[in-house]
Structures are given as structure tokens and as C-alpha cells.
Tab-separated table of C-alpha atoms and ligand atoms in Angstrom:
chain	number	residue	atom	x	y	z
I	1	MET	CA	19.503	-23.977	7.044
I	2	ARG	CA	20.186	-20.441	5.787
I	3	ILE	CA	17.258	-18.020	5.850
I	4	LEU	CA	17.798	-14.720	4.050
I	5	ILE	CA	15.373	-11.829	4.528
I	6	VAL	CA	15.672	-8.972	2.045
I	7	GLY	CA	14.030	-5.817	3.415
I	8	GLY	CA	14.062	-4.401	6.937
I	9	GLY	CA	10.716	-2.605	7.007
I	10	THR	CA	7.472	-3.586	8.708
I	11	GLY	CA	7.116	-7.057	7.169
I	12	GLY	CA	10.794	-8.051	7.192
I	13	THR	CA	11.362	-6.937	10.791
I	14	ILE	CA	8.284	-8.670	12.233
I	15	LEU	CA	9.215	-11.823	10.342
I	16	ALA	CA	12.861	-11.793	11.461
I	17	ASN	CA	12.034	-11.262	15.143
I	18	ASN	CA	9.274	-13.860	15.094
I	19	LEU	CA	11.614	-16.405	13.467
I	20	ALA	CA	14.454	-15.564	15.853
I	21	ARG	CA	12.183	-16.439	18.782
I	22	ARG	CA	10.713	-19.586	17.236
I	23	LEU	CA	14.137	-20.840	16.185
I	24	ALA	CA	16.187	-19.542	19.123
I	25	SER	CA	17.737	-22.907	19.976
I	26	GLU	CA	18.411	-23.796	16.320
I	27	ILE	CA	20.140	-20.420	15.877
I	28	ARG	CA	22.192	-20.934	19.058
I	29	SER	CA	23.293	-24.390	17.914
I	30	ARG	CA	24.081	-22.967	14.445
I	31	LYS	CA	21.639	-25.262	12.692
I	32	VAL	CA	19.886	-22.137	11.424
I	33	LYS	CA	21.424	-18.876	10.227
I	34	LEU	CA	19.111	-15.891	9.984
I	35	THR	CA	20.356	-12.976	7.887
I	36	MET	CA	18.661	-9.682	7.039
I	37	LEU	CA	19.696	-7.262	4.291
I	38	SER	CA	18.243	-3.784	4.186
I	39	ALA	CA	18.753	-0.555	2.293
I	40	SER	CA	18.915	1.600	5.421
I	41	ASP	CA	20.204	1.484	8.999
I	42	LYS	CA	16.994	3.298	10.006
I	43	HIS	CA	13.392	2.101	10.266
I	44	MET	CA	10.651	4.609	9.522
I	45	TYR	CA	7.148	4.502	10.983
I	46	GLN	CA	5.513	5.549	7.715
I	47	PRO	CA	1.965	6.264	8.991
I	48	GLY	CA	3.526	9.108	11.009
I	49	LEU	CA	4.095	11.039	7.781
I	50	LEU	CA	0.457	12.148	7.782
I	51	TYR	CA	0.991	13.756	11.210
I	52	VAL	CA	4.211	15.421	9.981
I	53	ALA	CA	2.232	16.945	7.098
I	54	PHE	CA	-0.043	18.661	9.664
I	55	GLY	CA	2.690	19.726	12.104
I	56	GLN	CA	1.672	17.179	14.748
I	57	MET	CA	4.917	15.198	14.636
I	58	THR	CA	8.456	16.010	13.537
I	59	PRO	CA	10.360	13.662	11.216
I	60	ASP	CA	12.905	12.597	13.854
I	61	GLN	CA	10.022	11.047	15.831
I	62	LEU	CA	9.389	8.590	12.991
I	63	TYR	CA	12.728	6.774	13.131
I	64	ARG	CA	14.487	4.091	15.164
I	65	ASP	CA	17.816	2.382	14.481
I	66	GLN	CA	16.977	-0.842	12.682
I	67	GLN	CA	19.579	-2.845	14.629
I	68	SER	CA	17.937	-1.813	17.916
I	69	LEU	CA	14.643	-3.402	16.796
I	70	LEU	CA	16.163	-6.804	16.050
I	71	GLU	CA	16.614	-9.874	18.239
I	72	PRO	CA	20.295	-10.647	18.939
I	73	GLY	CA	20.337	-13.824	16.791
I	74	ILE	CA	19.740	-11.897	13.561
I	75	ASP	CA	22.747	-11.119	11.364
I	76	PHE	CA	21.836	-7.669	10.015
I	77	HIS	CA	23.587	-5.910	7.116
I	78	VAL	CA	22.900	-2.519	5.585
I	79	ASP	CA	23.750	-3.677	2.097
I	80	PRO	CA	20.897	-3.661	-0.421
I	81	ALA	CA	20.301	-6.630	-2.677
I	82	GLU	CA	21.128	-5.894	-6.306
I	83	GLU	CA	20.988	-9.232	-8.076
I	84	PHE	CA	18.632	-12.120	-7.412
I	85	GLN	CA	19.795	-15.490	-8.792
I	86	LEU	CA	16.744	-17.483	-7.755
I	87	ASP	CA	17.738	-20.578	-9.728
I	88	ASN	CA	21.081	-20.706	-7.887
I	89	ASN	CA	19.710	-19.668	-4.443
I	90	LYS	CA	21.964	-16.599	-4.359
I	91	VAL	CA	21.535	-12.877	-3.746
I	92	ILE	CA	24.323	-10.444	-4.608
I	93	THR	CA	24.465	-7.121	-2.793
I	94	LYS	CA	25.579	-3.601	-3.618
I	95	SER	CA	28.908	-4.165	-1.836
I	96	GLY	CA	29.511	-7.197	-4.069
I	97	LYS	CA	28.893	-9.815	-1.385
I	98	THR	CA	27.123	-13.061	-2.308
I	99	HIS	CA	24.564	-14.496	0.129
I	100	GLU	CA	23.570	-18.106	-0.451
I	101	TYR	CA	20.286	-19.234	1.068
I	102	ASP	CA	18.005	-22.209	1.496
I	103	MET	CA	14.960	-20.008	2.066
I	104	LEU	CA	14.584	-16.446	0.833
I	105	VAL	CA	12.009	-13.845	1.878
I	106	ILE	CA	11.552	-10.695	-0.201
I	107	ALA	CA	9.963	-7.742	1.632
I	108	THR	CA	11.368	-4.710	-0.149
I	109	GLY	CA	8.160	-2.635	-0.013
I	110	SER	CA	6.963	-0.124	-2.586
I	111	ARG	CA	7.871	3.403	-3.634
I	112	ILE	CA	6.039	6.446	-4.924
I	113	ALA	CA	6.426	7.074	-8.642
I	114	PRO	CA	5.168	10.641	-9.272
I	115	GLU	CA	7.375	10.639	-12.393
I	116	GLN	CA	4.780	8.372	-14.059
I	117	ILE	CA	2.401	11.350	-14.272
I	118	PRO	CA	3.649	14.316	-16.305
I	119	GLY	CA	3.950	17.401	-14.099
I	120	MET	CA	3.149	15.647	-10.810
I	121	SER	CA	6.643	15.918	-9.292
I	122	GLU	CA	6.760	19.666	-9.973
I	123	GLY	CA	3.094	20.522	-9.425
I	124	ALA	CA	1.905	18.457	-6.484
I	125	ASP	CA	2.610	18.215	-2.779
I	126	THR	CA	2.608	14.803	-1.171
I	127	PHE	CA	2.987	13.452	2.354
I	128	TYR	CA	4.235	10.065	1.144
I	129	SER	CA	7.883	10.989	1.776
I	130	GLU	CA	9.629	12.763	4.630
I	131	ALA	CA	10.717	15.765	2.530
I	132	GLY	CA	7.273	15.900	0.920
I	133	ALA	CA	5.426	15.880	4.244
I	134	VAL	CA	7.554	18.744	5.641
I	135	LYS	CA	7.095	20.785	2.449
I	136	MET	CA	3.363	20.116	2.496
I	137	PHE	CA	3.057	21.426	6.050
I	138	LYS	CA	4.900	24.626	5.071
I	139	ARG	CA	2.459	25.111	2.183
I	140	LEU	CA	-0.566	24.445	4.402
I	141	ARG	CA	0.627	27.124	6.828
I	142	GLU	CA	0.979	29.639	4.005
I	143	ILE	CA	-2.245	29.091	2.080
I	144	GLU	CA	-5.047	31.390	3.234
I	145	GLU	CA	-7.622	30.962	0.501
I	146	GLY	CA	-8.318	29.040	-2.689
I	147	THR	CA	-8.862	25.490	-3.845
I	148	ILE	CA	-6.976	22.518	-2.441
I	149	ALA	CA	-7.354	19.580	-4.812
I	150	VAL	CA	-6.646	16.035	-3.663
I	151	ALA	CA	-5.753	13.537	-6.402
I	152	VAL	CA	-5.102	9.824	-5.980
I	153	GLY	CA	-2.826	7.643	-8.133
I	154	VAL	CA	-3.219	3.881	-8.611
I	155	PRO	CA	-1.968	1.694	-7.042
I	156	HIS	CA	-1.046	3.260	-3.706
I	157	LYS	CA	-0.213	2.023	-0.241
I	158	CYS	CA	-2.476	2.773	2.712
I	159	PRO	CA	-5.765	2.998	0.790
I	160	ILE	CA	-7.398	4.768	3.707
I	161	ALA	CA	-4.992	7.729	3.570
I	162	PRO	CA	-6.996	9.762	0.992
I	163	VAL	CA	-10.055	10.037	3.258
I	164	GLU	CA	-7.918	10.585	6.360
I	165	LEU	CA	-6.214	13.438	4.531
I	166	VAL	CA	-9.546	15.102	3.728
I	167	PHE	CA	-10.760	14.901	7.346
I	168	ALA	CA	-7.425	16.307	8.532
I	169	LEU	CA	-7.564	19.182	6.016
I	170	HIS	CA	-11.080	20.086	7.117
I	171	ASP	CA	-10.097	20.103	10.798
I	172	TYR	CA	-6.844	21.989	10.169
I	173	PHE	CA	-8.511	24.893	8.353
I	174	THR	CA	-11.500	24.892	10.717
I	175	ALA	CA	-9.095	25.292	13.677
I	176	LYS	CA	-7.301	28.074	11.819
I	177	GLY	CA	-10.652	29.835	11.335
I	178	ILE	CA	-10.358	30.014	7.530
I	179	ARG	CA	-12.294	26.916	6.454
I	180	ASP	CA	-14.816	29.154	4.632
I	181	LYS	CA	-12.033	30.535	2.419
I	182	ILE	CA	-10.654	27.108	1.456
I	183	LYS	CA	-12.426	24.876	-1.025
I	184	ILE	CA	-11.426	21.209	-0.697
I	185	LYS	CA	-11.999	19.106	-3.809
I	186	TYR	CA	-11.366	15.360	-3.640
I	187	HIS	CA	-10.795	13.221	-6.743
I	188	TYR	CA	-10.963	9.435	-6.670
I	189	PRO	CA	-10.175	6.851	-9.371
I	190	ILE	CA	-13.290	4.661	-9.144
I	191	GLY	CA	-17.022	5.421	-9.145
I	192	ARG	CA	-17.439	6.071	-5.402
I	193	ILE	CA	-15.402	8.053	-2.884
I	194	HIS	CA	-13.623	5.027	-1.426
I	195	THR	CA	-12.849	1.577	-2.731
I	196	ILE	CA	-14.265	-0.097	0.420
I	197	ALA	CA	-18.013	0.100	-0.184
I	198	ASN	CA	-19.056	0.764	3.409
I	199	VAL	CA	-16.265	3.327	3.931
I	200	ALA	CA	-17.649	5.124	0.864
I	201	THR	CA	-21.221	4.910	2.189
I	202	TRP	CA	-20.162	6.237	5.576
I	203	ALA	CA	-17.785	8.956	4.298
I	204	LYS	CA	-20.145	10.487	1.710
I	205	PRO	CA	-22.546	12.159	4.170
I	206	GLU	CA	-19.511	13.183	6.247
I	207	PHE	CA	-17.989	14.866	3.182
I	208	ASP	CA	-21.352	16.541	2.470
I	209	ARG	CA	-21.594	17.763	6.053
I	210	MET	CA	-18.079	19.214	5.884
I	211	GLY	CA	-18.682	20.826	2.496
I	212	ILE	CA	-16.067	18.714	0.690
I	213	GLU	CA	-16.560	18.590	-3.078
I	214	TYR	CA	-15.763	15.320	-4.796
I	215	GLU	CA	-15.351	13.938	-8.278
I	216	THR	CA	-15.209	10.191	-8.824
I	217	LEU	CA	-13.869	8.261	-11.854
I	218	PHE	CA	-10.903	10.641	-11.909
I	219	ASN	CA	-7.584	8.992	-12.775
I	220	VAL	CA	-4.807	11.543	-12.918
I	221	LYS	CA	-3.410	11.869	-16.432
I	222	GLU	CA	-1.276	14.986	-16.073
I	223	VAL	CA	-0.590	17.998	-13.937
I	224	ASP	CA	0.011	21.405	-15.516
I	225	PRO	CA	1.919	23.290	-12.802
I	226	GLU	CA	2.105	26.500	-14.815
I	227	ASN	CA	-1.653	26.894	-15.179
I	228	LYS	CA	-2.356	24.963	-11.950
I	229	VAL	CA	-4.645	22.425	-13.551
I	230	VAL	CA	-4.901	18.677	-12.937
I	231	ARG	CA	-6.422	16.609	-15.771
I	232	SER	CA	-7.953	13.135	-15.738
I	233	GLU	CA	-7.774	10.159	-18.104
I	234	GLU	CA	-11.561	10.449	-18.194
I	235	GLY	CA	-11.373	13.882	-19.846
I	236	THR	CA	-12.143	16.289	-16.983
I	237	GLU	CA	-9.973	18.865	-15.230
I	238	THR	CA	-9.764	20.846	-11.986
I	239	LYS	CA	-8.055	24.172	-11.347
I	240	TYR	CA	-6.234	24.294	-8.042
I	241	ASP	CA	-4.222	26.596	-5.832
I	242	MET	CA	-2.617	23.694	-4.020
I	243	LEU	CA	-2.598	20.120	-5.260
I	244	ILE	CA	-2.021	17.251	-2.823
I	245	ALA	CA	-1.337	13.988	-4.609
I	246	ILE	CA	-1.033	10.438	-3.471
I	247	PRO	CA	1.265	9.404	-6.309
I	248	PRO	CA	0.955	6.052	-8.061
I	249	HIS	CA	3.291	3.445	-6.581
I	250	THR	CA	5.566	0.784	-8.019
I	251	GLY	CA	7.573	-1.973	-6.420
I	252	MET	CA	11.311	-1.388	-5.961
I	253	GLU	CA	13.471	-0.937	-9.035
I	254	VAL	CA	15.601	-3.932	-8.060
I	255	VAL	CA	12.545	-6.186	-8.434
I	256	GLU	CA	11.890	-4.972	-11.972
I	257	LYS	CA	15.569	-5.033	-12.970
I	258	ASN	CA	15.795	-8.684	-11.954
I	259	ASN	CA	12.570	-9.500	-13.842
I	260	LEU	CA	10.895	-10.727	-10.676
I	261	GLY	CA	7.605	-9.014	-11.520
I	262	THR	CA	6.004	-6.399	-13.774
I	263	GLY	CA	5.833	-2.993	-12.150
I	264	GLY	CA	8.009	-4.313	-9.327
I	265	TRP	CA	5.120	-6.440	-8.011
I	266	ILE	CA	6.140	-10.061	-7.441
I	267	PRO	CA	3.623	-12.777	-8.433
I	268	THR	CA	2.727	-14.384	-5.115
I	269	ASP	CA	0.493	-17.280	-4.090
I	270	ARG	CA	-2.348	-15.650	-2.157
I	271	HIS	CA	-2.463	-18.309	0.573
I	272	ARG	CA	1.052	-19.751	0.791
I	273	LEU	CA	2.811	-16.414	0.148
I	274	THR	CA	5.453	-18.140	-1.961
I	275	MET	CA	6.677	-16.569	-5.172
I	276	GLU	CA	5.104	-18.248	-8.181
I	277	GLY	CA	7.486	-20.901	-9.467
I	278	TYR	CA	9.715	-20.955	-6.357
I	279	ASP	CA	8.726	-22.961	-3.288
I	280	ASN	CA	11.675	-21.649	-1.250
I	281	VAL	CA	11.031	-17.953	-1.972
I	282	TYR	CA	8.444	-16.111	0.135
I	283	VAL	CA	7.115	-12.633	-0.557
I	284	LEU	CA	5.350	-10.331	1.866
I	285	GLY	CA	4.101	-6.794	2.304
I	286	ASP	CA	3.732	-4.142	-0.351
I	287	THR	CA	5.873	-5.907	-2.952
I	288	THR	CA	3.433	-8.795	-3.548
I	289	ASN	CA	1.051	-8.605	-6.493
I	290	LEU	CA	-1.787	-9.759	-4.219
I	291	PRO	CA	-5.179	-8.025	-4.356
I	292	VAL	CA	-4.675	-7.056	-0.709
I	293	SER	CA	-4.277	-3.513	0.708
I	294	LYS	CA	-0.688	-2.365	0.764
I	295	THR	CA	-0.613	-1.701	4.501
I	296	GLY	CA	1.622	-2.348	7.459
I	297	SER	CA	-1.129	-4.489	8.923
I	298	ALA	CA	-1.227	-6.812	5.884
I	299	ALA	CA	2.591	-7.030	6.011
I	300	HIS	CA	2.306	-7.841	9.735
I	301	PHE	CA	-0.267	-10.641	9.342
I	302	GLU	CA	1.592	-12.074	6.344
I	303	ALA	CA	4.883	-12.028	8.292
I	304	GLU	CA	3.296	-14.021	11.112
I	305	VAL	CA	2.104	-16.677	8.656
I	306	VAL	CA	5.471	-16.897	6.891
I	307	ALA	CA	7.339	-17.086	10.224
I	308	GLU	CA	5.139	-19.888	11.475
I	309	ASN	CA	5.474	-21.785	8.206
I	310	ILE	CA	9.256	-21.421	7.845
I	311	ALA	CA	9.733	-22.486	11.477
I	312	SER	CA	7.453	-25.496	11.064
I	313	ILE	CA	9.125	-26.521	7.801
I	314	ILE	CA	12.408	-26.579	9.738
I	315	LYS	CA	10.894	-28.424	12.701
I	316	ILE	CA	8.402	-30.835	11.117
I	317	GLY	CA	9.052	-30.567	7.390
I	318	ILE	CA	5.758	-28.943	6.337
I	319	PRO	CA	4.013	-25.566	6.564
I	320	VAL	CA	1.059	-25.248	8.935
I	321	ARG	CA	-0.942	-22.151	7.971
I	322	ASP	CA	-2.452	-20.273	5.047
I	323	TYR	CA	-2.711	-16.482	4.816
I	324	ASP	CA	-6.422	-15.588	4.815
I	325	GLY	CA	-6.088	-12.046	3.404
I	326	LYS	CA	-6.448	-10.403	6.824
I	327	VAL	CA	-6.076	-6.608	7.038
I	328	TYR	CA	-6.825	-4.241	9.920
I	329	CYS	CA	-7.155	-0.495	9.359
I	330	PHE	CA	-7.381	2.453	11.680
I	331	ILE	CA	-9.176	5.369	10.029
I	332	GLU	CA	-8.470	8.817	11.498
I	333	THR	CA	-11.649	10.842	10.981
I	334	GLY	CA	-10.226	14.213	12.004
I	335	HIS	CA	-7.957	15.450	14.751
I	336	ASP	CA	-9.853	13.848	17.625
I	337	SER	CA	-11.808	10.868	16.357
I	338	ALA	CA	-11.150	7.610	14.570
I	339	THR	CA	-12.749	4.371	13.500
I	340	HIS	CA	-11.419	0.994	12.383
I	341	ALA	CA	-12.175	-1.938	10.121
I	342	MET	CA	-11.057	-5.541	9.774
I	343	PHE	CA	-11.460	-7.784	6.747
I	344	ASP	CA	-10.030	-10.768	4.894
I	345	TYR	CA	-10.552	-12.625	1.607
I	346	LYS	CA	-13.963	-13.902	2.690
I	347	ASN	CA	-15.314	-11.303	5.120
I	348	PRO	CA	-15.965	-7.719	3.994
I	349	PRO	CA	-14.787	-4.789	6.129
I	350	ASP	CA	-16.979	-4.230	9.192
I	351	LEU	CA	-16.705	-0.500	9.796
I	352	LYS	CA	-17.166	0.545	13.440
I	353	PRO	CA	-18.658	3.899	14.516
I	354	SER	CA	-16.158	6.741	14.795
I	355	SER	CA	-15.160	7.661	18.378
I	356	LYS	CA	-12.664	9.635	20.466
I	357	PRO	CA	-11.265	6.603	22.343
I	358	MET	CA	-10.398	5.015	18.994
I	359	HIS	CA	-8.391	8.118	18.089
I	360	TRP	CA	-6.481	7.875	21.364
I	361	PHE	CA	-5.889	4.195	20.718
I	362	LYS	CA	-4.400	5.083	17.322
I	363	MET	CA	-2.194	7.715	19.000
I	364	ALA	CA	-1.028	5.029	21.436
I	365	TYR	CA	-0.460	2.619	18.547
I	366	ASN	CA	1.851	5.198	16.955
I	367	GLN	CA	4.195	4.372	19.883
I	368	MET	CA	3.171	0.729	20.230
I	369	TYR	CA	4.330	0.155	16.629
I	370	TRP	CA	7.882	-0.221	17.897
I	371	SER	CA	6.851	-3.018	20.256
I	372	SER	CA	4.826	-4.532	17.465
I	373	VAL	CA	7.759	-4.789	15.013
I	374	ARG	CA	9.925	-6.200	17.802
I	375	GLY	CA	7.282	-8.912	18.086
I	376	LEU	CA	6.297	-8.029	21.632
I	377	LEU	CA	2.678	-7.263	20.777
J	1	MET	CA	-11.019	-15.990	-25.357
J	2	SER	CA	-7.874	-16.779	-27.319
J	3	ASP	CA	-6.378	-13.294	-27.707
J	4	THR	CA	-6.476	-12.547	-23.970
J	5	ASN	CA	-3.013	-11.562	-22.796
J	6	LYS	CA	-3.482	-11.511	-19.057
J	7	VAL	CA	-5.904	-12.666	-16.352
J	8	ILE	CA	-6.346	-10.428	-13.305
J	9	ASP	CA	-7.555	-12.520	-10.405
J	10	ALA	CA	-9.438	-10.028	-8.245
J	11	ARG	CA	-11.764	-12.572	-6.660
J	12	ASP	CA	-12.397	-12.135	-2.936
J	13	THR	CA	-10.869	-8.697	-2.648
J	14	PHE	CA	-12.470	-5.782	-0.818
J	15	CYS	CA	-9.554	-3.395	-0.787
J	16	PRO	CA	-8.087	-2.330	-3.197
J	17	GLY	CA	-10.974	-4.049	-5.024
J	18	PRO	CA	-11.455	-5.327	-8.584
J	19	LEU	CA	-11.707	-1.982	-10.375
J	20	MET	CA	-8.538	-0.642	-8.698
J	21	GLU	CA	-6.784	-3.888	-9.656
J	22	LEU	CA	-7.938	-3.437	-13.247
J	23	ILE	CA	-6.712	0.174	-13.352
J	24	THR	CA	-3.285	-0.943	-12.054
J	25	HIS	CA	-2.973	-3.661	-14.682
J	26	MET	CA	-4.303	-1.449	-17.488
J	27	LYS	CA	-1.431	0.942	-16.865
J	28	GLN	CA	1.046	-1.894	-17.303
J	29	ALA	CA	-0.611	-3.317	-20.453
J	30	GLU	CA	0.160	-2.458	-24.088
J	31	VAL	CA	-2.409	-0.718	-26.292
J	32	GLY	CA	-4.424	-3.427	-28.083
J	33	GLU	CA	-3.930	-5.991	-25.291
J	34	THR	CA	-7.032	-7.661	-23.847
J	35	LEU	CA	-7.225	-8.309	-20.118
J	36	GLU	CA	-9.615	-10.649	-18.345
J	37	LEU	CA	-10.793	-9.480	-14.936
J	38	LEU	CA	-12.144	-12.080	-12.505
J	39	SER	CA	-14.311	-10.636	-9.763
J	40	THR	CA	-16.690	-11.937	-7.110
J	41	ASP	CA	-17.874	-8.408	-6.310
J	42	GLU	CA	-21.525	-8.014	-7.317
J	43	GLY	CA	-20.907	-4.366	-8.289
J	44	SER	CA	-18.265	-5.223	-10.903
J	45	GLY	CA	-20.942	-5.995	-13.507
J	46	ASN	CA	-21.814	-2.278	-13.493
J	47	ASP	CA	-18.858	-0.320	-12.200
J	48	VAL	CA	-16.213	-1.886	-14.457
J	49	PRO	CA	-18.120	-1.155	-17.726
J	50	GLU	CA	-18.905	2.358	-16.433
J	51	TRP	CA	-15.193	3.150	-15.998
J	52	VAL	CA	-14.100	1.354	-19.180
J	53	ASN	CA	-16.596	3.387	-21.250
J	54	LYS	CA	-15.800	6.673	-19.571
J	55	VAL	CA	-12.049	6.350	-19.994
J	56	GLY	CA	-12.341	5.073	-23.580
J	57	HIS	CA	-11.192	1.437	-23.482
J	58	GLU	CA	-13.275	-1.327	-25.094
J	59	LEU	CA	-15.521	-3.674	-23.173
J	60	VAL	CA	-15.209	-6.892	-25.172
J	61	SER	CA	-17.579	-9.015	-23.073
J	62	SER	CA	-18.882	-9.461	-19.575
J	63	GLU	CA	-20.376	-12.623	-18.159
J	64	LYS	CA	-21.091	-14.071	-14.722
J	65	ILE	CA	-20.308	-17.774	-14.401
J	66	ASP	CA	-20.823	-19.597	-11.081
J	67	GLY	CA	-20.744	-16.366	-9.091
J	68	VAL	CA	-17.593	-15.026	-10.786
J	69	TRP	CA	-17.614	-12.119	-13.242
J	70	HIS	CA	-15.374	-12.672	-16.272
J	71	ILE	CA	-14.926	-9.261	-17.864
J	72	PHE	CA	-12.757	-8.842	-20.961
J	73	ILE	CA	-11.392	-5.364	-21.646
J	74	ARG	CA	-9.194	-4.192	-24.534
J	75	LYS	CA	-6.788	-1.340	-23.854
J	76	MET	CA	-7.450	1.362	-26.457
J	77	LYS	CA	-5.085	4.181	-25.488
O	1	FAD	C1	1.724	8.230	4.654
O	1	FAD	C2	1.533	6.769	4.925
O	1	FAD	C3	0.577	6.347	5.824
O	1	FAD	C4	0.404	5.006	6.094
O	1	FAD	N1	-0.545	4.638	7.019
O	1	FAD	C5	-0.710	3.339	7.325
O	1	FAD	C6	-1.626	2.941	8.328
O	1	FAD	O1	-2.295	3.770	8.952
O	1	FAD	N2	-1.764	1.616	8.581
O	1	FAD	C7	-1.046	0.675	7.926
O	1	FAD	O2	-1.207	-0.520	8.210
O	1	FAD	N3	-0.150	1.013	6.961
O	1	FAD	C8	0.033	2.324	6.656
O	1	FAD	N4	0.964	2.685	5.700
O	1	FAD	C9	1.586	1.651	4.849
O	1	FAD	C10	2.744	0.907	5.491
O	1	FAD	O3	3.709	1.784	5.987
O	1	FAD	C11	3.366	-0.023	4.463
O	1	FAD	O4	2.361	-0.729	3.784
O	1	FAD	C12	4.313	-1.015	5.123
O	1	FAD	O5	5.420	-0.332	5.652
O	1	FAD	C13	4.758	-2.093	4.153
O	1	FAD	O6	5.676	-2.934	4.756
O	1	FAD	P1	6.792	-3.666	3.886
O	1	FAD	O7	7.581	-4.477	4.833
O	1	FAD	O8	6.181	-4.295	2.707
O	1	FAD	O9	7.678	-2.461	3.295
O	1	FAD	P2	8.457	-1.324	4.048
O	1	FAD	O10	8.033	-1.199	5.450
O	1	FAD	O11	8.365	-0.121	3.187
O	1	FAD	O12	9.964	-1.861	4.070
O	1	FAD	C14	10.722	-2.081	2.923
O	1	FAD	C15	12.150	-2.323	3.362
O	1	FAD	O13	12.915	-2.813	2.281
O	1	FAD	C16	14.187	-2.183	2.293
O	1	FAD	N5	14.725	-2.289	0.932
O	1	FAD	C17	14.359	-1.621	-0.173
O	1	FAD	N6	15.109	-2.011	-1.214
O	1	FAD	C18	15.955	-2.968	-0.752
O	1	FAD	C19	16.975	-3.755	-1.349
O	1	FAD	N7	17.282	-3.649	-2.643
O	1	FAD	N8	17.656	-4.632	-0.563
O	1	FAD	C20	17.373	-4.756	0.752
O	1	FAD	N9	16.404	-4.027	1.360
O	1	FAD	C21	15.714	-3.148	0.606
O	1	FAD	C22	13.890	-0.780	2.777
O	1	FAD	O14	15.054	-0.159	3.273
O	1	FAD	C23	12.877	-1.077	3.871
O	1	FAD	O15	13.535	-1.402	5.053
O	1	FAD	C24	1.190	4.041	5.434
O	1	FAD	C25	2.176	4.456	4.540
O	1	FAD	C26	2.361	5.806	4.286
O	1	FAD	C27	3.444	6.240	3.328
């Protein structure tokens, strides 16, 4: 039985390690071969980018060698997939190698696509990439007065990041003693300040208390870097001195090129996590087209389900579990407090009160992540 | 509805939520295409038409059947 995992990020790594443990004896006796292909020899802890953007972490702290995170039984190659021949059970890589499989898992993640919005690449800062986060911090250190506009593209990973960003901006400029000279204006695509109803209800009075201005039903249409204006599809505009954007995302180009899914999002069964039309192809993490938050936690819970099911198919011939849509989110509410929420397809998010211990737990999780992807947590 | 090109199944989603799902799919659709949004979120009956009108697409119809909103939207620009 040949299992091929394409993608060595949060979802792919948790899945591979979980499978390597469940199938340790089958791997040792060569009944099972577990192979992982990735585009990089490094693994980035992406949530750390928000801390980099505020000078609280440096980029080198976000990385580990991917090989060091993997169980010994996993055959790991830094050789990105280029061609998917799903009808022939084959994946062809950049180096020209062909990998045949019995079961395939695609976990190639998502990428920012600021180029979809005219002017966004030139006009906006973003913390959704390493270079962007470092540049954003330099800009934040320089700016002493004016309007900082926050604009949010759709879809985007980590849906909680826009509100976390606003809390962090408020605290950063308060600590610097120039909060009164900085106007923060937040723009959000739908008719309330966050898509999760009770996050919106909770955050609104917080925004009011902090003097954050907000405009809802604002979908970014274009950025005019020369005149420093951001315009919406809905016909409004905001003048800014600094624009921080969460760019719209797409799936990876390789997914689109191989016609696996529009926009790079792969049609996925919401419970079984198989690709529509292919019972031996699983999809997890950001690259699914599921109506589930694109978060590391969703990728984590999905990976556990897929691992259990692949292992049980090998051992008893059938899968044993359905994915229930589970997501868990930490929400940093400034530099020294945080809250959290858990939800799934049937149960709405239950937002807990913000507290200092929760912030310290999140800080600890920033390190615990590495144990988590190894499958030790 | 016979000229519907795509169904967006946003039932049982709290985040990103039905309207965010619609916005994502609208971006991928062609002008003139009609999308059907399925939603179990009570608010969709109001917040989807509000956005569709503000941005300038066409709300073709909106109906709740057995607890599920079926909202048809034509992309106009
Ligand atoms: C600023 C920021 C803050 C965030 N905060 C949080 C948070 O607080 N909580 C949370 O849960 N999530 C958060 N996230 C989101 C989280 O990081 C992602 O949702 C998660 O990493 C998705 O996991 P994944 O496995 O789908 O993709 P990724 O982890 O992105 O991994 C994709 C992998 O695929 C590989 N790959 C790409 N193309 C190919 C190819 N052609 N062939 C082979 N391999 C390929 C890549 O090299 C990479 O290893 C945040 C993200 C950002 C950017």
C-alpha cells in the first residue's frame, strides 16, 4: 500500500506523523510505504507572522527543518508536485520523478493573491508573508501620525487575524504614547465587524472603547497608491497614510493548472474529506473548498480524521470516522490578553471571556506547535 | 431554477459563513451567471440581500424551505 502525501505544512505533517505511528509495524514490514512531497525543506509556524509584524518575534524563530519534524518511517522529498494524474494514480514532480500511489492526500495550503486587486501589491502592507511582516514592522516604527486603514480580502486564512491586528495596533501605538495621533480605520467585507456573530457582538464595544473606526460591507476593489486611497466594490473609499491588507487568497497554482478545482480550491466531501469523484484521494487544510475556516486547527482536526480513516482502511478495510467541522481559535485581544472559541458544523462558536492566562497559554502554544505537528500533543 | 450555474452549499457554517462563501464564489463566477446559496443561518435572509443590493448584483429570489435558505443571485458586474 503506497500512501503519498503532497504538502508538508500543518495538515500534511500532522497526518504523516499520525499515520507513521498507527502503521509503524506495516511500514517496518514494508507492507506500507509512506511518502511526503513538499515545496520546501523548512516548515513555517505561520501564526508567528503577526508577532513579527509587531517586532515581538524575528523570522528565524518561525522555522524548523521539515525533516526534523517527521517520524523516521516517512520518506520525505523536497520536490514539489507538478502534475496530478488522478485517473492513473500518479503524481509527477518538478524533478521529473513519477510517484505512483494507492492513496493520495493533497494538503498544499493556500497563498495570498494581492495581484487580484489592482494596486494592492504596491500600495498595501501585509503580515501574511515573511518579507511583508518585516516591512510592515519597519513602517509601523516610522509612522508617527495619520490614518492606518485595515482592509480584508475574501477568502483569507485565519479569519480571526483582522481583529487581532486591530487590537495589536491599538496596543502598539498606546505603548508608544502616540495613539491619539493615529486613526485606525477597519474595513470588513460583510455587514458586521466579524463573520462569527458573537465575535462581532463582543468586539464592537471593544472597538468603540478603543476609538477604532469601522466600515462594514467593504470589499476591496482597488488601491490607488499614488493618492493613497482604497476603494470598495460597494462604491465607498478611504484615504490612508498606511494601508494594511489581508489579501484575498487562492489555492496553489498547481491545483488550478491540473484542473483540480476552481480558484485552487479542491471540491471535498465535508465529512469524509475525500476529493469529489475520487475515493482514494483525500484533501485537507486550506486547499479544500469546504465552508470551514482556513486555519491550522481545522487542518489539524482534519488530519487526525484522515489518519484514523486511512489506517483503519488498511487494517479493517473501512473508514471509522467523519470530520465534524471542528475548529478551535485563539484570539489575541492585545499584547497581554486573549480569548478562544471552539465550533463545528452543528455547534456555533462559544466565545470565552478574554483573560491574561489565555494570552500566556497562546504564547506557550507558539512553542507547543512543534510538538503538536510531531503528533506529541 | 434552470439557469442556475452553481450551488454554494454554505449550510452549517459559522466561519467563514454563508455571505463570505458567496463573496468568494461571486469573484469566480462570470457576469450573467446565477448562483444558488444554501444557508441555515437565520441572518442570511437579510444580510445576503443587503450586500447583493449594495454591491449591485441582482437578487433573483430568496426562499426558506425546511429551515434552509435558497437564495438565487445573478452576477451583474
Ligand atoms: C499571519 C497568519 C496567522 C495565522 N494564525 C493562525 C492561528 O492563530 N491559528 C490557526 O489555527 N491558524 C492560523 N493561521 C493559518 C494556518 O497557518 C494555516 O491555515 C495552516 O497552515 C494550513 O495548513 P495546510 O496544511 O493546509 O497548509 P500549509 O501549512 O500552508 O502547508 C502547505 C504545504 O504545502 C507545500 N506545497 C505547496 N505547493 C506544493 C506542491 N506543489 N507540492 C508539494 N508541496 C507543496 C508547502 O511547501 C507547505 O509545506 C495563520 C496564518 C497566517 C498567515
